[in-house]
Each structure stands twice: as C-alpha cells, then as structure tokens.
CSV table of C-alpha atoms in Angstrom, one decimal:
chain,number,residue,atom,x,y,z
P,1,MET,CA,-43.5,-87.1,14.0
P,2,THR,CA,-44.3,-90.3,12.1
P,3,SER,CA,-46.8,-91.4,14.8
P,4,VAL,CA,-48.5,-88.0,14.8
P,5,PHE,CA,-48.8,-88.1,11.0
P,6,ALA,CA,-50.1,-91.7,11.0
P,7,LEU,CA,-52.7,-90.8,13.7
P,8,ILE,CA,-53.9,-87.8,11.6
P,9,VAL,CA,-54.2,-89.9,8.5
P,10,GLY,CA,-55.9,-92.7,10.5
P,11,PHE,CA,-59.1,-90.7,11.1
P,12,PRO,CA,-60.2,-90.0,7.5
P,13,LEU,CA,-59.2,-93.5,6.6
P,14,ASN,CA,-61.4,-94.9,9.4
P,15,TRP,CA,-58.7,-97.0,11.0
P,16,THR,CA,-59.8,-99.2,13.9
P,17,VAL,CA,-59.9,-97.8,17.5
P,18,GLY,CA,-57.2,-100.2,18.5
P,19,VAL,CA,-54.8,-98.9,15.8
P,20,LYS,CA,-55.5,-95.3,16.7
P,21,THR,CA,-55.1,-96.0,20.4
P,22,GLY,CA,-51.8,-97.7,19.8
P,23,LEU,CA,-50.6,-94.7,17.8
P,24,ALA,CA,-51.7,-92.3,20.6
P,25,PHE,CA,-49.7,-94.4,23.0
P,26,LEU,CA,-46.6,-94.1,20.8
P,27,ILE,CA,-47.0,-90.4,20.7
P,28,VAL,CA,-47.3,-90.1,24.5
P,29,LYS,CA,-44.3,-92.5,25.0
P,30,ASN,CA,-42.1,-90.5,22.6
P,31,VAL,CA,-43.0,-87.2,24.2
P,32,VAL,CA,-42.3,-88.6,27.7
P,33,PHE,CA,-38.9,-89.9,26.6
P,34,LEU,CA,-37.9,-86.6,24.9
P,35,LEU,CA,-38.9,-84.6,28.0
P,36,TRP,CA,-37.0,-87.1,30.2
P,37,LEU,CA,-33.8,-86.8,28.1
P,38,ARG,CA,-34.1,-83.0,28.0
P,39,ALA,CA,-34.4,-82.9,31.8
P,40,PHE,CA,-31.8,-85.6,32.5
P,41,PRO,CA,-29.5,-86.1,29.5
P,42,GLN,CA,-27.1,-88.1,31.6
P,43,GLN,CA,-29.7,-90.9,31.8
P,44,TYR,CA,-29.5,-91.5,28.1
P,45,ALA,CA,-28.6,-95.2,28.5
P,46,LEU,CA,-31.5,-95.8,30.9
P,47,VAL,CA,-34.0,-94.1,28.6
P,48,GLY,CA,-32.6,-96.0,25.7
P,49,GLY,CA,-32.8,-99.3,27.6
P,50,ILE,CA,-36.5,-98.7,28.5
P,51,HIS,CA,-37.3,-97.7,25.0
P,52,PHE,CA,-35.6,-100.8,23.6
P,53,LEU,CA,-37.5,-103.1,26.0
P,54,ILE,CA,-40.8,-101.5,25.0
P,55,LEU,CA,-40.0,-101.8,21.2
P,56,ALA,CA,-38.6,-105.3,21.5
P,57,GLY,CA,-41.2,-106.7,23.9
P,58,THR,CA,-44.2,-105.3,21.9
P,59,GLY,CA,-42.8,-106.3,18.6
P,60,ILE,CA,-42.0,-109.9,19.6
P,61,TYR,CA,-45.5,-110.2,21.2
P,62,LYS,CA,-47.2,-108.9,18.0
P,63,PHE,CA,-45.0,-111.1,15.8
P,64,ALA,CA,-45.9,-114.2,17.9
P,65,GLN,CA,-49.6,-113.4,17.8
P,66,ALA,CA,-49.5,-113.0,14.0
P,67,VAL,CA,-47.4,-116.1,13.4
P,68,VAL,CA,-48.2,-118.7,16.1
P,69,VAL,CA,-51.8,-117.7,17.0
P,70,GLN,CA,-53.2,-116.4,13.7
P,71,HIS,CA,-50.9,-118.5,11.4
P,72,ILE,CA,-50.2,-115.3,9.3
P,73,ALA,CA,-53.9,-115.3,8.2
P,74,ASN,CA,-53.8,-111.5,8.3
P,75,GLY,CA,-50.1,-111.0,7.5
P,76,LEU,CA,-47.4,-110.3,10.0
P,77,GLY,CA,-49.2,-107.3,11.4
P,78,SER,CA,-48.2,-103.7,10.9
P,79,TYR,CA,-46.2,-103.5,14.1
P,80,SER,CA,-43.9,-106.3,13.1
P,81,TYR,CA,-42.4,-104.2,10.3
P,82,TRP,CA,-41.2,-101.7,12.9
P,83,LEU,CA,-39.2,-104.3,14.8
P,84,PRO,CA,-35.8,-103.3,13.3
P,85,LEU,CA,-36.1,-100.0,15.2
P,86,ALA,CA,-35.3,-102.1,18.3
P,87,TYR,CA,-31.8,-102.7,16.8
P,88,VAL,CA,-31.4,-99.0,16.0
P,89,VAL,CA,-32.2,-98.1,19.6
P,90,ALA,CA,-29.9,-100.9,21.0
P,91,PHE,CA,-26.9,-99.7,19.1
P,92,LEU,CA,-27.6,-96.1,20.0
P,93,ALA,CA,-28.1,-96.7,23.7
P,94,PHE,CA,-25.7,-99.5,24.5
P,95,SER,CA,-22.1,-100.2,24.1
P,96,GLY,CA,-21.0,-102.5,21.2
P,97,ARG,CA,-21.2,-105.9,23.0
P,98,ALA,CA,-24.3,-105.0,24.9
P,99,ALA,CA,-26.0,-103.8,21.8
P,100,LEU,CA,-25.1,-106.9,19.9
P,101,GLY,CA,-26.3,-109.1,22.8
P,102,ALA,CA,-29.6,-107.3,23.0
P,103,SER,CA,-30.1,-107.5,19.2
P,104,LEU,CA,-29.3,-111.2,19.2
P,105,GLY,CA,-31.8,-111.7,22.0
P,106,VAL,CA,-34.5,-110.2,19.8
P,107,PHE,CA,-33.4,-112.1,16.8
P,108,GLY,CA,-33.3,-115.4,18.8
P,109,ALA,CA,-36.9,-114.8,20.0
P,110,LEU,CA,-38.1,-114.2,16.5
P,111,ALA,CA,-36.2,-117.3,15.3
P,112,ALA,CA,-37.8,-119.4,18.0
P,113,ILE,CA,-41.3,-118.2,17.0
P,114,VAL,CA,-40.6,-119.1,13.4
P,115,LEU,CA,-39.2,-122.5,14.4
P,116,SER,CA,-42.3,-123.1,16.5
P,117,TYR,CA,-44.6,-122.3,13.6
P,118,VAL,CA,-42.7,-124.4,11.1
P,119,THR,CA,-42.4,-127.5,13.3
P,120,THR,CA,-45.8,-127.7,14.9
P,121,GLY,CA,-49.3,-128.2,13.6
P,122,VAL,CA,-50.5,-129.5,10.2
P,123,ASP,CA,-49.6,-127.9,6.9
P,124,LEU,CA,-53.0,-127.3,5.3
P,125,ALA,CA,-52.9,-126.7,1.5
P,126,GLY,CA,-49.2,-126.0,1.7
P,127,LEU,CA,-49.7,-122.7,3.4
P,128,LYS,CA,-47.1,-123.4,6.0
P,129,ARG,CA,-44.4,-124.1,3.4
P,130,GLU,CA,-45.3,-121.0,1.5
P,131,ASN,CA,-45.3,-118.8,4.7
P,132,SER,CA,-42.0,-120.3,5.9
P,133,VAL,CA,-40.3,-118.7,2.8
P,134,LEU,CA,-41.7,-115.3,3.9
P,135,LEU,CA,-40.6,-115.9,7.5
P,136,VAL,CA,-37.1,-117.0,6.5
P,137,GLN,CA,-36.9,-113.8,4.4
P,138,VAL,CA,-37.9,-111.8,7.5
P,139,LEU,CA,-35.2,-113.4,9.6
P,140,LEU,CA,-32.6,-112.8,6.9
P,141,THR,CA,-33.6,-109.2,6.8
P,142,HIS,CA,-33.2,-108.8,10.5
P,143,ALA,CA,-29.8,-110.5,10.4
P,144,THR,CA,-28.8,-108.0,7.7
P,145,PHE,CA,-29.9,-105.1,9.9
P,146,ILE,CA,-27.9,-106.5,12.9
P,147,SER,CA,-24.8,-107.1,10.7
P,148,PHE,CA,-25.1,-103.6,9.2
P,149,PHE,CA,-25.3,-101.9,12.6
P,150,LEU,CA,-22.4,-104.0,13.9
P,151,LEU,CA,-20.2,-103.1,11.0
P,152,PHE,CA,-21.2,-99.5,11.2
P,153,GLY,CA,-20.2,-99.5,14.9
P,154,VAL,CA,-16.8,-101.0,14.1
P,155,LEU,CA,-16.2,-98.5,11.4
P,156,GLN,CA,-17.4,-95.6,13.6
P,157,ASN,CA,-15.0,-96.7,16.4
P,158,ARG,CA,-12.1,-96.9,14.0
P,159,TYR,CA,-13.0,-93.4,12.6
P,160,VAL,CA,-13.3,-91.9,16.1
P,161,THR,CA,-10.0,-93.5,17.1
P,162,ALA,CA,-8.3,-92.2,14.0
P,163,ILE,CA,-9.6,-88.7,14.6
P,164,ALA,CA,-8.5,-88.8,18.2
P,165,GLU,CA,-5.0,-90.0,17.3
P,166,ALA,CA,-4.7,-87.3,14.6
P,167,GLN,CA,-5.8,-84.6,17.1
P,168,SER,CA,-3.4,-86.0,19.6
P,169,GLU,CA,-0.5,-85.9,17.1
P,170,ALA,CA,-1.5,-82.4,16.1
P,171,ARG,CA,-1.6,-81.2,19.7
P,172,ALA,CA,1.8,-82.9,20.3
P,173,GLY,CA,3.2,-80.9,17.4
P,174,TYR,CA,2.4,-77.6,19.2
P,175,LEU,CA,3.0,-78.6,22.8
P,176,ASP,CA,6.3,-78.8,24.7
P,177,VAL,CA,6.7,-82.4,25.7
P,178,LEU,CA,8.4,-81.7,29.0
P,179,THR,CA,6.3,-79.0,30.5
P,180,GLY,CA,2.9,-79.5,28.6
P,181,VAL,CA,2.7,-75.8,27.7
P,182,ALA,CA,2.8,-74.4,24.1
P,183,ASN,CA,6.1,-74.9,22.3
P,184,ARG,CA,8.0,-72.4,20.1
P,185,ARG,CA,6.1,-73.3,17.0
P,186,GLN,CA,2.7,-72.5,18.6
P,187,LEU,CA,4.1,-69.3,20.2
P,188,MET,CA,5.3,-68.1,16.8
P,189,LEU,CA,1.9,-68.8,15.3
P,190,TRP,CA,0.2,-66.9,18.1
P,191,LEU,CA,2.6,-64.0,17.9
P,192,THR,CA,2.2,-63.7,14.1
P,193,SER,CA,-1.6,-63.7,14.4
P,194,ARG,CA,-1.6,-61.1,17.3
P,195,LEU,CA,0.8,-58.8,15.5
P,196,ASP,CA,-1.3,-58.8,12.4
P,197,ARG,CA,-4.3,-58.0,14.5
P,198,THR,CA,-2.4,-55.2,16.2
P,199,GLU,CA,-1.5,-53.7,12.9
P,200,ALA,CA,-5.1,-53.9,11.7
P,201,THR,CA,-6.8,-52.5,14.8
P,202,GLY,CA,-4.2,-50.5,16.7
P,203,GLU,CA,-4.8,-52.7,19.8
P,204,PRO,CA,-1.8,-52.9,22.0
P,205,LEU,CA,0.3,-56.1,22.3
P,206,SER,CA,3.0,-56.8,24.9
P,207,VAL,CA,5.3,-59.8,25.5
P,208,ILE,CA,7.3,-61.0,28.5
P,209,LEU,CA,10.4,-63.1,27.8
P,210,PHE,CA,11.9,-64.6,30.9
P,211,ASP,CA,14.8,-67.0,31.7
P,212,LEU,CA,15.6,-69.0,34.8
P,213,ASP,CA,18.5,-67.6,36.7
P,214,ARG,CA,21.6,-69.8,37.1
P,215,PHE,CA,19.7,-72.8,35.7
P,216,LYS,CA,23.0,-74.4,34.5
P,217,GLN,CA,24.1,-74.6,38.1
P,218,ILE,CA,21.0,-76.4,39.1
P,219,ASN,CA,21.6,-79.0,36.3
P,220,ASP,CA,25.3,-79.3,37.2
P,221,THR,CA,24.6,-79.7,41.0
P,222,TYR,CA,21.5,-81.8,41.1
P,223,GLY,CA,21.3,-83.4,37.7
P,224,HIS,CA,19.2,-83.0,34.6
P,225,ASP,CA,16.3,-84.9,36.0
P,226,TYR,CA,15.9,-82.4,38.8
P,227,GLY,CA,16.4,-79.6,36.3
P,228,ASP,CA,13.5,-81.0,34.3
P,229,GLU,CA,11.4,-80.9,37.4
P,230,VAL,CA,12.3,-77.3,38.0
P,231,LEU,CA,11.2,-76.4,34.4
P,232,GLN,CA,7.9,-78.3,34.9
P,233,ARG,CA,7.1,-76.7,38.2
P,234,THR,CA,8.0,-73.3,36.9
P,235,ALA,CA,5.7,-73.7,33.9
P,236,ALA,CA,2.9,-74.9,36.2
P,237,ALA,CA,3.4,-71.9,38.5
P,238,VAL,CA,3.3,-69.4,35.7
P,239,ALA,CA,0.3,-71.0,34.0
P,240,GLY,CA,-1.5,-70.9,37.3
P,241,THR,CA,-1.0,-67.2,37.8
P,242,LEU,CA,-1.9,-66.0,34.3
P,243,ARG,CA,-5.4,-64.9,33.4
P,244,ARG,CA,-7.6,-66.4,30.7
P,245,GLY,CA,-6.7,-65.1,27.3
P,246,THR,CA,-3.0,-64.8,28.2
P,247,LEU,CA,-0.8,-67.0,25.9
P,248,PHE,CA,2.1,-68.8,27.4
P,249,GLY,CA,4.7,-71.3,26.4
P,250,ARG,CA,8.3,-72.5,26.5
P,251,TRP,CA,10.5,-70.6,24.1
P,252,GLY,CA,13.4,-73.0,24.3
P,253,GLY,CA,15.8,-74.3,27.0
P,254,GLU,CA,15.0,-72.4,30.2
P,255,GLU,CA,13.4,-69.5,28.4
P,256,PHE,CA,9.6,-68.9,28.4
P,257,LEU,CA,7.4,-66.4,26.6
P,258,VAL,CA,4.2,-64.7,27.7
P,259,ILE,CA,2.0,-63.0,25.1
P,260,LEU,CA,-0.4,-60.4,26.4
P,261,PRO,CA,-3.0,-59.3,23.8
P,262,ALA,CA,-4.7,-55.9,24.4
P,263,ALA,CA,-2.1,-55.1,27.1
P,264,ALA,CA,0.2,-52.1,27.2
P,265,VAL,CA,3.7,-52.2,28.6
P,266,THR,CA,2.6,-50.9,32.0
P,267,GLU,CA,0.1,-53.6,32.5
P,268,ALA,CA,2.6,-56.2,31.2
P,269,GLN,CA,5.1,-55.1,33.8
P,270,GLY,CA,2.5,-55.8,36.5
P,271,VAL,CA,1.9,-59.3,35.1
P,272,ALA,CA,5.6,-59.9,34.9
P,273,GLU,CA,5.9,-59.0,38.6
P,274,ARG,CA,3.1,-61.5,39.5
P,275,VAL,CA,4.9,-64.2,37.4
P,276,ARG,CA,8.2,-63.4,39.1
P,277,HIS,CA,6.7,-63.9,42.6
P,278,ALA,CA,4.9,-67.0,41.5
P,279,VAL,CA,8.1,-68.7,40.5
P,280,THR,CA,10.0,-67.5,43.5
P,281,ASP,CA,7.3,-68.9,45.8
P,282,VAL,CA,7.7,-72.4,44.5
P,283,ARG,CA,9.2,-74.6,47.2
P,284,TYR,CA,11.5,-77.5,46.4
P,285,ASP,CA,12.6,-80.5,48.5
P,286,LEU,CA,16.3,-79.6,47.9
P,287,PRO,CA,17.9,-76.3,48.9
P,288,VAL,CA,17.1,-74.6,45.6
P,289,GLN,CA,15.8,-71.1,45.2
P,290,VAL,CA,14.6,-70.6,41.7
P,291,THR,CA,14.4,-67.0,40.4
P,292,ILE,CA,13.8,-65.5,36.9
P,293,SER,CA,14.8,-62.4,35.0
P,294,LEU,CA,12.1,-60.9,32.8
P,295,GLY,CA,12.1,-58.6,29.8
P,296,VAL,CA,8.9,-56.8,28.9
P,297,THR,CA,8.2,-54.8,25.8
P,298,GLN,CA,5.2,-53.6,23.7
P,299,ALA,CA,4.9,-54.0,20.0
P,300,GLN,CA,5.5,-50.8,18.0
P,301,PRO,CA,3.6,-49.8,14.9
P,302,GLY,CA,5.0,-51.5,11.9
P,303,GLU,CA,7.5,-53.5,14.0
P,304,SER,CA,8.4,-57.0,12.8
P,305,LEU,CA,8.2,-60.1,14.8
P,306,GLN,CA,12.0,-60.4,15.0
P,307,ALA,CA,12.4,-56.8,16.1
P,308,LEU,CA,9.8,-57.3,18.9
P,309,LEU,CA,11.5,-60.4,20.2
P,310,LYS,CA,14.9,-58.8,20.0
P,311,ARG,CA,13.8,-55.9,22.2
P,312,ALA,CA,12.3,-58.4,24.7
P,313,ASP,CA,15.5,-60.4,24.7
P,314,GLU,CA,17.6,-57.3,25.3
P,315,ALA,CA,15.3,-56.3,28.2
P,316,MET,CA,15.6,-59.7,29.7
P,317,TYR,CA,19.4,-59.6,29.6
P,318,ALA,CA,19.3,-56.1,31.1
P,319,ALA,CA,17.5,-57.6,34.0
P,320,LYS,CA,20.2,-60.3,34.4
P,321,HIS,CA,23.0,-57.7,34.2
P,322,ALA,CA,21.2,-55.6,36.8
P,323,GLY,CA,21.3,-58.4,39.4
P,324,ARG,CA,18.7,-61.0,38.2
P,325,ASN,CA,15.3,-61.8,39.8
P,326,GLN,CA,13.8,-58.6,38.4
P,327,VAL,CA,11.7,-57.1,35.6
P,328,GLN,CA,13.1,-54.7,33.0
P,329,ALA,CA,11.1,-53.0,30.2
P,330,ALA,CA,12.3,-51.9,26.8
C-alpha cells in the first residue's frame, strides 16, 4: 500500500522515471509475493527468504553506491532508509538464530562499507569526518533495530511457552492422567451445563454410567499395572466407538460416564449396546475377558444432577445383579 501511495504521489511531484520505475517494481514484487503466499502458505519461509534477499541485496547495493561511489554527495539515498525492513522480514521468516545471522550479515556488510569509506581516499574540507558521524549513527540505529527484534523474539518465545504451559496445566486439571479422557471434574461441568440447557430448551439429555465387571479380580490376579492397561484400553475402545458431540470420561475407579446431549433414553440404550460390544471385542495377551455393566437414564424435567446420577447408578447395579455384561435403563 505504501508503494502504491508513493507512486500515485510521484506523478504530480514529477519524480524521476527511475524512482517511479522502482516503485512500480516494488508493487509488482509485493503482489507476486502475496499471491504466492495465498496459493502456497506452507512456503512462507521460502517467500520470506527471497523477500529478505531482495531487500537486503538492493539496500546494501544502494547504500554502497551512495557512500563509496558518490561519497554521500546526494545523501544516503531514499532506499537506504528502508533497509531496516530487511531485519523485520528476517525475524518474521526465519527462526531465531537464522534471523540473527541474516541480520548480522546485513549489518556486517554496512559496517564494511562505512569502514571502506572512512579509511580510504582523502578527507576534503573535513567532509569525511562530518559524514562519518552520520554513518556511525546509521550503524547504531541498525544495531538498535537488531537488538530490539532479538529481544522481542526472546520475550515472545517466553510468552508462548508460558501460555502453552498454562494451557497444558489447565488441560491436565480436567483430564484423567491414566486414560487421557475427561476426569470427574470435567464431566461434572459438562453435565451441569447440559442440564441447564435441557431445562431451558426442553431438549432431551441421557447419560450412560458403566462399570467394569469383576475388575478387582483382574487387579488381584494380574497386578495393578495390568489393571491400568485394561482401563486404558477400555477408555480407548469406548472413545473410538462414540460419535462426535458425545461426551465421555472416567467417573472414578473403574467407572466411566457417557453424556448424550439431544438423545432420548431409547437412543442412549442403542449407544450403550455399541459401547458394550466395543469393550467386549478388545483382545488381551492374557486370558482376560473384560465386560461391562451399563446403566442408562434420561434426565427428567426439574431433576437435579444428583438425582440423575443416582438413577443411572441404580440402573448400572441392576445390570450387575441381573448377570453383568448387559444394559439396564431407569
């Protein structure tokens, strides 16, 4: 946009053909890069690298022309003032070390040009000494730019790391460590929210509470490590058979809870049967046949969370008393 604006302004101000041609080139270059990124966003680093090389190469060349060839007779040239953009592109396109290396490469080239100007030729009328002050200020400005972007990158990395750690800790507070599914706290939040919605809209809500049959025998016979594996594989099997939008987690011990928003008890019974078969179909390397008993219930108008869970628990124990490995509804 700045190049377009400058080109528009350049015509009434009668800028030279060379300046206007350069601005037109910048516009075309930027449009090409934008279209390239839109078509191939995964090539962001490549586009950034090419853009950096064009900015840095052109800027260094223009700076050398103004300083070494023209001896700053016409100033540093308008393009030289845009050289810090190369540092911006470097830190956007490259990783921290690569960006610092590229920026130091540009800075080193500029410093070499300044050194060449200061140490060669004759200082007529003290102009070289006067200009050297300007050039040192330019180098200090560039060093400040690089330092700023380096510091900004460090602070940004610390900020991103802190956010990631906070999110990880937050997720850990709502996930069961052993199975990786939602824990009781998360399930309670989900249930409370869905019950409120049910009360407000009249939309049905059903839950499935199930328990592994004779799980204590598995622990006593094969050890708690194997019992943990059974819990993990059970959770994975159930999670794999549930549809999107179904909420599932470990209620505690060997009990798990499935929350079915917008599902009546008849549909929930069908889901429970799929869950039961999914768990039964899991094969283990030891002679273990894992089954579950499931209690299904639908929330009633005005029913509390505790009452809903109590009915689901009663249905689950009814399934156990009826012979286990089955579904009972309440």
